[in-house]
PDB file of C-alpha atoms and ligand atoms in Angstrom:
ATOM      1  CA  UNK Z   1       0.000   0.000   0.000  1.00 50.00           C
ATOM      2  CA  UNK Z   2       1.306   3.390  -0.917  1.00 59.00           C
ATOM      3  CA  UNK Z   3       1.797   5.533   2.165  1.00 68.00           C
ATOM      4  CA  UNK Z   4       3.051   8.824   0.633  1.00 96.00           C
ATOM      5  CA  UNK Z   5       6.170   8.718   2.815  1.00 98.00           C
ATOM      6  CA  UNK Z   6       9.638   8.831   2.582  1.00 98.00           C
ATOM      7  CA  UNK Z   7      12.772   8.394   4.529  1.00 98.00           C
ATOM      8  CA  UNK Z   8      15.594  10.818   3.863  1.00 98.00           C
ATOM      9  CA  UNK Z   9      18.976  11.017   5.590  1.00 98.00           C
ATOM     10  CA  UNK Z  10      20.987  14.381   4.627  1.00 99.00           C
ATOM     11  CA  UNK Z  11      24.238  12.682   4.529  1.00 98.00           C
ATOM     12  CA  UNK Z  12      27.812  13.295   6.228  1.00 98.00           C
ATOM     13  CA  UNK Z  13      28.965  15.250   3.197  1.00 97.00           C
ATOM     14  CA  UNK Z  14      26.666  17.347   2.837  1.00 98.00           C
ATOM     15  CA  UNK Z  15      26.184  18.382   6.647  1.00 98.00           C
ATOM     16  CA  UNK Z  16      30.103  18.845   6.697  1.00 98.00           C
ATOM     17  CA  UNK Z  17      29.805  21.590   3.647  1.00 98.00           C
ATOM     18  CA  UNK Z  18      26.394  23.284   4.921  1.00 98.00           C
ATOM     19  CA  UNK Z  19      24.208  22.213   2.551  1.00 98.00           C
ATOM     20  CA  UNK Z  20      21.324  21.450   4.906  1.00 98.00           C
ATOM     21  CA  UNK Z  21      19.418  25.049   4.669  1.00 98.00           C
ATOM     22  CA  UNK Z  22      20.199  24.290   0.651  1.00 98.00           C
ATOM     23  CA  UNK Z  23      18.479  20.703   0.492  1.00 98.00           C
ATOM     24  CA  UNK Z  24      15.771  21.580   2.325  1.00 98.00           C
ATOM     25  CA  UNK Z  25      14.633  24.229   0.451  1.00 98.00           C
ATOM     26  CA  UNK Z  26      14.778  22.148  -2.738  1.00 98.00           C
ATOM     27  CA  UNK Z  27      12.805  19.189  -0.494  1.00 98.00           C
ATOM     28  CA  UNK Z  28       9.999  21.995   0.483  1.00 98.00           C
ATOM     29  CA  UNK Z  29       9.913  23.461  -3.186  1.00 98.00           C
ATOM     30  CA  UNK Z  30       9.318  20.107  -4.352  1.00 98.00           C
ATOM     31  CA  UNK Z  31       6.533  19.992  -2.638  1.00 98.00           C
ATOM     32  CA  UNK Z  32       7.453  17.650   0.613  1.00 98.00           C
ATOM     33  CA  UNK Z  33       6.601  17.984   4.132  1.00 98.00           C
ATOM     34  CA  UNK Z  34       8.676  17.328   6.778  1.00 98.00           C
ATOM     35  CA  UNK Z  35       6.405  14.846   9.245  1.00 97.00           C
ATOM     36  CA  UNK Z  36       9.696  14.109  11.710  1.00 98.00           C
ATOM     37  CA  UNK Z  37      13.040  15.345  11.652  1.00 98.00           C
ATOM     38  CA  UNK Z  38      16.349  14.861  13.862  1.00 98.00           C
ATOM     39  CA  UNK Z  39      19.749  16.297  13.637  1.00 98.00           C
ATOM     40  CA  UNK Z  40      22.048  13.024  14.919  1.00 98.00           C
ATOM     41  CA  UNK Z  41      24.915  10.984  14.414  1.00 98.00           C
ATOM     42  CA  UNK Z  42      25.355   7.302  13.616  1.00 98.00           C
ATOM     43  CA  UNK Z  43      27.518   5.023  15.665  1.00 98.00           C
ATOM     44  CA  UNK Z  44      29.303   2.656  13.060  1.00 98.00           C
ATOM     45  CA  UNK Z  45      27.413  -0.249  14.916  1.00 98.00           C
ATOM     46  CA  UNK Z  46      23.742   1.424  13.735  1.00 98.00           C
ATOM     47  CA  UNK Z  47      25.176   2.744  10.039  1.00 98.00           C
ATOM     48  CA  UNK Z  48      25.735  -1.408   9.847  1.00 98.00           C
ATOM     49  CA  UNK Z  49      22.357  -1.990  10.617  1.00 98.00           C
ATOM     50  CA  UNK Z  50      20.594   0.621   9.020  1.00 98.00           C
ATOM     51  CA  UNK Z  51      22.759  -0.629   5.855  1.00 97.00           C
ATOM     52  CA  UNK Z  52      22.436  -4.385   6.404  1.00 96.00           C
ATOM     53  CA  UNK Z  53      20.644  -5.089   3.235  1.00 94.00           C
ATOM     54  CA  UNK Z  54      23.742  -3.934   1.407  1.00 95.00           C
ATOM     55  CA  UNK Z  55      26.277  -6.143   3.669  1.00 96.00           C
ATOM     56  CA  UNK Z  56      27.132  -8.695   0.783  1.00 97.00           C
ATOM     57  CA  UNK Z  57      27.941  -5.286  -1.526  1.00 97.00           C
ATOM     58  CA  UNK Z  58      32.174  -4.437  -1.738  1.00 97.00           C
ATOM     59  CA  UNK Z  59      31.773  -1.121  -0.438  1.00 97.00           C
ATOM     60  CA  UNK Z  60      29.229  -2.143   2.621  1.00 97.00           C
ATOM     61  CA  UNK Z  61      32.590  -0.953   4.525  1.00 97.00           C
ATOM     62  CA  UNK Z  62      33.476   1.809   3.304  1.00 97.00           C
ATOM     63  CA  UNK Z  63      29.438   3.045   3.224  1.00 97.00           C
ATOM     64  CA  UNK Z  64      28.980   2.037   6.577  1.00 98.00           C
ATOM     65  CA  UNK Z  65      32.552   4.082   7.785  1.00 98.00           C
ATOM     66  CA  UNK Z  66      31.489   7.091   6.037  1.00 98.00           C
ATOM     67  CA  UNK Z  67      28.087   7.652   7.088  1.00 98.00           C
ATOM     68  CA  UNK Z  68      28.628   7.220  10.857  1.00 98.00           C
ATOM     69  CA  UNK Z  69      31.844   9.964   9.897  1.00 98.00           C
ATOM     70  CA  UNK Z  70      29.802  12.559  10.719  1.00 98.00           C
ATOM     71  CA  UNK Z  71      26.150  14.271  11.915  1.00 98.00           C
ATOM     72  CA  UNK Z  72      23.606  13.504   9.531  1.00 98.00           C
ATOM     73  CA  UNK Z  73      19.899  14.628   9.287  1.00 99.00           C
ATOM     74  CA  UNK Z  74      17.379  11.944   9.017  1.00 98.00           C
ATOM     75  CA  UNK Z  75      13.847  13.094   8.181  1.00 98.00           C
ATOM     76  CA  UNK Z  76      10.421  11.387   7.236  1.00 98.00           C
ATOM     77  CA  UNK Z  77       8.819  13.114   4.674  1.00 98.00           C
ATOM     78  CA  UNK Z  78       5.058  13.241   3.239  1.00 98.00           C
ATOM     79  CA  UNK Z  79       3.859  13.874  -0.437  1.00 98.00           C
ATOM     80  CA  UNK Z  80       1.606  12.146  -3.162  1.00 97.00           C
ATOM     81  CA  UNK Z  81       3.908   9.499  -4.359  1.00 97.00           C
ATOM     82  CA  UNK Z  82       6.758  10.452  -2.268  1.00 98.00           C
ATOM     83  CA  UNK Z  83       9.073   7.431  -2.920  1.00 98.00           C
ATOM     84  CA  UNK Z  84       9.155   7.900  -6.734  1.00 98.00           C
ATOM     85  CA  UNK Z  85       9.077  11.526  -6.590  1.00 98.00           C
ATOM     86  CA  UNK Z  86      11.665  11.996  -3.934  1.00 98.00           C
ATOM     87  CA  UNK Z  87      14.093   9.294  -5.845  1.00 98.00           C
ATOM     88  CA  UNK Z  88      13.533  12.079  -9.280  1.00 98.00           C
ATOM     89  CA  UNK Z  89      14.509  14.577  -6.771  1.00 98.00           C
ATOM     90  CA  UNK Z  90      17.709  13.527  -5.808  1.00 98.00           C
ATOM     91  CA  UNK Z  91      18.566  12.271  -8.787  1.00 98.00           C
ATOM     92  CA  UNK Z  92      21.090   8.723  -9.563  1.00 98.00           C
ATOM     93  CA  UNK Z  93      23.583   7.228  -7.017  1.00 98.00           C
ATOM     94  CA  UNK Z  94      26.480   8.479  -8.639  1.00 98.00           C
ATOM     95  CA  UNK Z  95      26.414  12.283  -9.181  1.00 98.00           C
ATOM     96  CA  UNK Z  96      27.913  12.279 -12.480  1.00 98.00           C
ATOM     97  CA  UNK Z  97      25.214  10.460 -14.106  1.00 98.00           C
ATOM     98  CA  UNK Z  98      22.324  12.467 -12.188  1.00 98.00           C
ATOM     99  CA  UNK Z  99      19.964  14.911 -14.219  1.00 98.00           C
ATOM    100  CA  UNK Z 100      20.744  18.476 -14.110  1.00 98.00           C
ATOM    101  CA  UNK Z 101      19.389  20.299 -10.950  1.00 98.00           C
ATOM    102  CA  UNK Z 102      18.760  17.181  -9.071  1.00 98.00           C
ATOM    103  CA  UNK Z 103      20.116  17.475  -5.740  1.00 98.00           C
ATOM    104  CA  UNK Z 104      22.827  15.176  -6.053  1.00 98.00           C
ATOM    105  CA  UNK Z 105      23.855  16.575  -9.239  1.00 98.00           C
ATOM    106  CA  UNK Z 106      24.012  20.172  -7.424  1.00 98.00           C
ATOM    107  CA  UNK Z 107      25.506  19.018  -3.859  1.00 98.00           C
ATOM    108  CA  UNK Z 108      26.625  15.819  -4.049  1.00 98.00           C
ATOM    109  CA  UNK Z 109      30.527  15.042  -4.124  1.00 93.00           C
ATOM    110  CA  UNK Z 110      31.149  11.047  -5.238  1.00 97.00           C
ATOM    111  CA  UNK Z 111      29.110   7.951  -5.709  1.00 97.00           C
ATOM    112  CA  UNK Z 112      30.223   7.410  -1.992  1.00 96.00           C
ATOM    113  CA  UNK Z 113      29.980  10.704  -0.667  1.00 97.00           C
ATOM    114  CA  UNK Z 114      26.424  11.387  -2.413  1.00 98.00           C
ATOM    115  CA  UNK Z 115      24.593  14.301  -0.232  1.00 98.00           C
ATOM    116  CA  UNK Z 116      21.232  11.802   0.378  1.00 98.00           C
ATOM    117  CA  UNK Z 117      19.294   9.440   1.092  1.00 98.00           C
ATOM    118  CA  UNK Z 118      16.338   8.410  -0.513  1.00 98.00           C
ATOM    119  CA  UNK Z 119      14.217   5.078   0.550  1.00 98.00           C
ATOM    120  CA  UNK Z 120      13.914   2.748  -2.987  1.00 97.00           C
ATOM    121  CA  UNK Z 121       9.997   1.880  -1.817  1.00 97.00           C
ATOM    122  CA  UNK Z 122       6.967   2.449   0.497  1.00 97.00           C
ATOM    123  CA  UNK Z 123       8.060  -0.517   2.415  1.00 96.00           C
ATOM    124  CA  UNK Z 124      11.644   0.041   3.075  1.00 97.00           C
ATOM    125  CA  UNK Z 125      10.227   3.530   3.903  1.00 97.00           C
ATOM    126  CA  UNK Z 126       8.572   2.663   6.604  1.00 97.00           C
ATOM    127  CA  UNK Z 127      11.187   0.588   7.992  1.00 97.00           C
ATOM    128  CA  UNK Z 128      13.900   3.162   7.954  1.00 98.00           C
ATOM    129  CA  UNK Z 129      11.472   6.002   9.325  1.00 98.00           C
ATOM    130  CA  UNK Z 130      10.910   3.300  11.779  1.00 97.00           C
ATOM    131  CA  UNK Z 131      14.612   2.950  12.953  1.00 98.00           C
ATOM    132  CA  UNK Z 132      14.884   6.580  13.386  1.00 98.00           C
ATOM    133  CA  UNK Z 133      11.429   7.905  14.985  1.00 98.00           C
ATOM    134  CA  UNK Z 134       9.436   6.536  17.666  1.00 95.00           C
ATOM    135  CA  UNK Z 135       5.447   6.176  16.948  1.00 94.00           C
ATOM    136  CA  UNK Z 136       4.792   9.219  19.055  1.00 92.00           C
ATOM    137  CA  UNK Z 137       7.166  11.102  16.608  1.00 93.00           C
ATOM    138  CA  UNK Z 138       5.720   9.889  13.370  1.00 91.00           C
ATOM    139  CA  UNK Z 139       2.438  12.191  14.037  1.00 84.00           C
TER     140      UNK Z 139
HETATM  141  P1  GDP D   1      20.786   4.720  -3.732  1.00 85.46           P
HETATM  142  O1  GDP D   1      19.504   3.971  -3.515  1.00 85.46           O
HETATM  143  O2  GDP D   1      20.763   5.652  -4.903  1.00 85.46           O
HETATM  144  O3  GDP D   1      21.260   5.417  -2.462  1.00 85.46           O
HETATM  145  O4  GDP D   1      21.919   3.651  -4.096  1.00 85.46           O
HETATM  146  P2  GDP D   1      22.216   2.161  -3.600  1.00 85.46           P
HETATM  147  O5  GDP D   1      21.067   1.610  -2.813  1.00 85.46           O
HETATM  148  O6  GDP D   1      22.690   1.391  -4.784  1.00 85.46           O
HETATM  149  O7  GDP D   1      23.473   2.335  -2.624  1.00 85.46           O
HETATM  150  C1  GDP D   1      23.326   2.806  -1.302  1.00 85.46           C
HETATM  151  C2  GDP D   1      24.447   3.781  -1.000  1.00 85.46           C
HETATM  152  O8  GDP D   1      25.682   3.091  -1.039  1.00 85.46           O
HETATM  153  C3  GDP D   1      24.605   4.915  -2.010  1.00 85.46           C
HETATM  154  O9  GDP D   1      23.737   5.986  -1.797  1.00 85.46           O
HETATM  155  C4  GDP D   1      26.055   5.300  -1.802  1.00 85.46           C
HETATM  156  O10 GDP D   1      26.211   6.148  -0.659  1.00 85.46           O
HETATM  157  C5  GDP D   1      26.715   3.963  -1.500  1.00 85.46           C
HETATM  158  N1  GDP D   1      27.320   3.404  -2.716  1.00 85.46           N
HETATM  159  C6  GDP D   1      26.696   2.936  -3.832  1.00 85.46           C
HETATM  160  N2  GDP D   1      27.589   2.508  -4.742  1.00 85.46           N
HETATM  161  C7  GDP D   1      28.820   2.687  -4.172  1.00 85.46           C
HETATM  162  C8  GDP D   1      30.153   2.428  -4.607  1.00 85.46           C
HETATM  163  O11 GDP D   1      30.396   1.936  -5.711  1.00 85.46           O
HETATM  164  N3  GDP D   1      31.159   2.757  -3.731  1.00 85.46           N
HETATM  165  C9  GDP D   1      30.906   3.286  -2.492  1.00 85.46           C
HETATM  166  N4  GDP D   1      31.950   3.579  -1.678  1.00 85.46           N
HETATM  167  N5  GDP D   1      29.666   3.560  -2.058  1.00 85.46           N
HETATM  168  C10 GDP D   1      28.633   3.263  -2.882  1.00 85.46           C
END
């Protein structure tokens, strides 16, 4: 079931070169809200597990090293087909290949280093707004 939510995670990168008060204007003129929000940091033991899915990949190492390198924000987000729409927003993995004024292609610095997150469907948004926000936060 479509739940017009998304899970974003505004990634070490990006935080390091001040590009929150950047993405998040491009997230609100795209038309998003912001349900829950949280300005954290992730220990290398819960980048592993937020990443698990990806553990048989080469670089599960160096993905789970360099997002837990730094603060991150991690957001839910609501819209009419947020998943799909959000994914158009930030454009592909790797910034060379993203569409002009996609936010990877504006603020992202290597496939690696990419500026966002963006949850790849309804279900695996749920379950990563999930391991950030309790229910009560989730209004
Ligand atoms: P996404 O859904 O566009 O984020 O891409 P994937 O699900 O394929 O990969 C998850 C994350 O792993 C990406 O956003 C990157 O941060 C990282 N990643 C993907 N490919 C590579 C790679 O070849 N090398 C490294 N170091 N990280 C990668």
């Amino acid at each position: 079931m479509a739940t017009n939510r998304t899970f974003t995670m505004i990634k070490p990168d990006a935080v390091g070169n001040n590009y929150i008060g950047g993405i998040l204007k491009m997230i609100n003129e795209a038309g998003f809200r912001i349900v829950s929000m949280k300005y954290t940091r992730l220990s290398k033991e819960s980048a592993g597990e937020f990443y698990a899915v990806h553990s048989a990949r080469p670089f599960y190492g160096e993905l789970v090293d360099y997002m837990s390198s730094g603060s991150i924000v991690a957001a839910i987000l609501e819209k009419e087909n947020a998943v799909a729409d959000f994914r158009n927003l930030i454009g592909a993995t790797d910034p060379t290949k993203a569409e002009e004024g996609t936010i990877r292609k504006i603020y992202a610095k290597s496939i690696a280093a990419n500026a966002v997150h963006g949850s790849d469907s309804d279900e695996n948004a749920a379950i990563e707004g999930d391991f950030f926000f309790s229910k009560l936060e989730r209004f």
